[in-house]
Short mmCIF file of C-alpha atoms in Angstrom, two decimals:
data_model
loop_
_atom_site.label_atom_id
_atom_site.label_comp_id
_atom_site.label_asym_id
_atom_site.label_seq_id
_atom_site.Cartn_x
_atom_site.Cartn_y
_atom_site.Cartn_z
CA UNK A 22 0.00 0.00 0.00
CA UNK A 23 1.50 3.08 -0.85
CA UNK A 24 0.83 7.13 0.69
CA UNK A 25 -0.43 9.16 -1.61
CA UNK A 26 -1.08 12.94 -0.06
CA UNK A 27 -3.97 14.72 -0.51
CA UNK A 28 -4.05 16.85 -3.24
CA UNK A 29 -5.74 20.49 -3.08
CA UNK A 30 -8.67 19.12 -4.85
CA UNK A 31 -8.93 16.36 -2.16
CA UNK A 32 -8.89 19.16 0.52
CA UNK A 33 -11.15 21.79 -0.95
CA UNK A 34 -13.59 20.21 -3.12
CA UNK A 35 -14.53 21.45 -6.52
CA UNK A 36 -17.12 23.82 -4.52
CA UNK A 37 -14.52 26.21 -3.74
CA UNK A 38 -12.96 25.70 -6.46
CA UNK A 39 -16.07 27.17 -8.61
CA UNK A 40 -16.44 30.00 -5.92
CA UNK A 41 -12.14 31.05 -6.52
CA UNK A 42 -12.92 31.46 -10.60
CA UNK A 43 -16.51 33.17 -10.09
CA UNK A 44 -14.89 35.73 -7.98
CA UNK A 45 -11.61 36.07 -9.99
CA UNK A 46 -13.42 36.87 -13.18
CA UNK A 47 -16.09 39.24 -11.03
CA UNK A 48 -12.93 41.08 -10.37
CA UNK A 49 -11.62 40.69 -14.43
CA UNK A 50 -14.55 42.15 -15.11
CA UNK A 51 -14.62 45.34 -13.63
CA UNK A 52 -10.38 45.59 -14.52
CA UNK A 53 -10.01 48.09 -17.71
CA UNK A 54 -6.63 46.61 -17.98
CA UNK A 55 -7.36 43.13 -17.88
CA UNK A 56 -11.38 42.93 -19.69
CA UNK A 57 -9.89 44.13 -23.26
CA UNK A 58 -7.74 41.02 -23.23
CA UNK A 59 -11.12 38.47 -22.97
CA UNK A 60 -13.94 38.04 -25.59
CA UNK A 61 -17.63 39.95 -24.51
CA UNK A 62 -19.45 36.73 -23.17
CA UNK A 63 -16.78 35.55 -19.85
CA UNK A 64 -18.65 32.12 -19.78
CA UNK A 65 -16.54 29.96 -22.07
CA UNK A 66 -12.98 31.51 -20.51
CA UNK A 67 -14.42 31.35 -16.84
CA UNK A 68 -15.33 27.77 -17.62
CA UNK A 69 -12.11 26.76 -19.39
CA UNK A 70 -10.44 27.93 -16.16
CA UNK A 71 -12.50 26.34 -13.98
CA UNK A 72 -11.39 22.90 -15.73
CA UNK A 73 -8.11 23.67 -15.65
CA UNK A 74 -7.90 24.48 -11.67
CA UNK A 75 -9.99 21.22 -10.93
CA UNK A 76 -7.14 19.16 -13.19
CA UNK A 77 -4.46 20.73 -11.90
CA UNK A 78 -4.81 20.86 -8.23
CA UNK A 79 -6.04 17.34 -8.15
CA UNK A 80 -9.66 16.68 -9.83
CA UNK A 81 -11.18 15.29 -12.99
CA UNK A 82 -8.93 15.45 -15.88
CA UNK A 83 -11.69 16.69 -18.20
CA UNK A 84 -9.51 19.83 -19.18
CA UNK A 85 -7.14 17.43 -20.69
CA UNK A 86 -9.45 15.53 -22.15
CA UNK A 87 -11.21 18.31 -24.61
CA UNK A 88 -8.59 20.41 -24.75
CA UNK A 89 -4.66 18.30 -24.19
CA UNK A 90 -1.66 19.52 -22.84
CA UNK A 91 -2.39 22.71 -20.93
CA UNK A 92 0.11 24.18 -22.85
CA UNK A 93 -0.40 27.65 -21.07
CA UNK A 94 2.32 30.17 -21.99
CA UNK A 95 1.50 29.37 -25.88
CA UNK A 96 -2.35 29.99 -25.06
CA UNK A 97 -1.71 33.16 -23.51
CA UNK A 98 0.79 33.95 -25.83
CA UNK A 99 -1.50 36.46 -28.42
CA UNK A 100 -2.23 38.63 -25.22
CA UNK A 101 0.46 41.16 -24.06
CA UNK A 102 0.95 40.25 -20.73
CA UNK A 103 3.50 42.51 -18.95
CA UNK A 104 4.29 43.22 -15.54
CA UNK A 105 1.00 45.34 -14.78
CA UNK A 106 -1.00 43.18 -16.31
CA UNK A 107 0.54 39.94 -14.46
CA UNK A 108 0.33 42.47 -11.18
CA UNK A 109 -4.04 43.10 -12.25
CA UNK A 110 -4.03 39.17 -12.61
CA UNK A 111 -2.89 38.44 -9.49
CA UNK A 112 -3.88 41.04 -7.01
CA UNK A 113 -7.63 39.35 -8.38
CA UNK A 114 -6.73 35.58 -8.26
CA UNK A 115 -5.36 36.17 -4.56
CA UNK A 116 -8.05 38.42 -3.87
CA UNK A 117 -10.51 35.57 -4.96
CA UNK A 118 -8.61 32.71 -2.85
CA UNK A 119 -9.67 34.80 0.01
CA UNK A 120 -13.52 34.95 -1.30
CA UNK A 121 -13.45 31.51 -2.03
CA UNK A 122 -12.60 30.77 1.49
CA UNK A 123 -10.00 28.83 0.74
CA UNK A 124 -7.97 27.18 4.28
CA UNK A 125 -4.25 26.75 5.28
CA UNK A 126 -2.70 25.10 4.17
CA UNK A 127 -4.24 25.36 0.14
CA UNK A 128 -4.61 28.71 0.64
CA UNK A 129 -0.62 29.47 0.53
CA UNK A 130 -0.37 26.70 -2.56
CA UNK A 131 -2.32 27.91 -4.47
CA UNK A 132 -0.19 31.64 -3.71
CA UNK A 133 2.41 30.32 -4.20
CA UNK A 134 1.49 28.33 -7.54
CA UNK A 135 -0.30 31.90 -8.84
CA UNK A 136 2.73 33.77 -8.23
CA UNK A 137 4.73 31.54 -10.03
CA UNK A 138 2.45 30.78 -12.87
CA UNK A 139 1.70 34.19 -13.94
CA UNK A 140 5.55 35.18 -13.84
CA UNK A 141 5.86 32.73 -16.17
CA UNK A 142 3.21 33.93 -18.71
CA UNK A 143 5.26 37.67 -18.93
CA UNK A 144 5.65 37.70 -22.76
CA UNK A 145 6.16 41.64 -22.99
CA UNK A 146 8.68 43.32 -21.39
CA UNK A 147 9.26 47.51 -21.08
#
C-alpha cells in the first residue's frame, strides 16, 4: 500500500474551487486593464479555467481531455501580458482565494502556484 497525499482538490472540493474562478473573473470584469484582453461573453474563458484548476490541483482530468496539454504560456501567448497586467491578474486571483474561502494550508499553494504561474506567462517586457 503506498501514501499518496492529498491533493488540493482532495482538501477543498470542486465547490470552492467554482467560488475562486466566479470571484476572480467578477474582479476581471470590472479591470479596464485586464477585460480588453477576454472576448464579450466571460462564460466559455471562466469555464475553461475552472477545468483547468480542478485538473491541476487534483480533480477530474476533463480539461485534458477536450482540450490536451495545458500548454499555457503558448495559449496566452496572443495577449500582451507585462508586468501590470501579471500584477491586475494576481492582485484578483489572490483576492478571490480569500472569497473563495479557501484554508491553510491550500490557501498558501495555491499563492504560491499563482505567483509563479503568472511570472511565467510575462511575454512583454518595457
Amino acid at each position: 500500500m503506498s501514501y499518496r497525499p492529498q491533493s488540493i482538490y482532495d482538501r477543498i472540493g470542486a465547490e470552492a474551487i467554482q467560488r475562486l474562478t466566479d470571484a476572480f473573473y467578477a474582479a476581471v470584469e470590472k479591470d479596464p486593464l485586464l477585460r480588453p484582453m477576454y472576448p464579450e461573453d466571460l462564460s466559455e474563458p471562466r469555464r475553461k479555467l475552472q477545468l483547468f484548476l480542478l485538473q491541476f490541483f487534483g480533480g477530474p482530468r476533463d480539461y485534458s481531455a477536450e482540450r490536451g496539454h495545458p500548454r499555457l504560456r503558448m495559449r496566452h501567448f496572443p495577449f500582451a501580458i507585462d508586468q501590470q497586467a501579471r500584477d491586475h491578474w494576481l492582485r484578483h486571483m489572490w483576492a478571490a482565494i480569500d472569497t473563495a474561502g479557501i484554508p491553510e494550508p491550500a490557501r498558501e499553494e495555491m499563492r504560491v502556484y499563482f505567483e509563479r504561474s503568472s511570472e511565467f506567462l510575462i511575454n512583454r517586457r518595457d
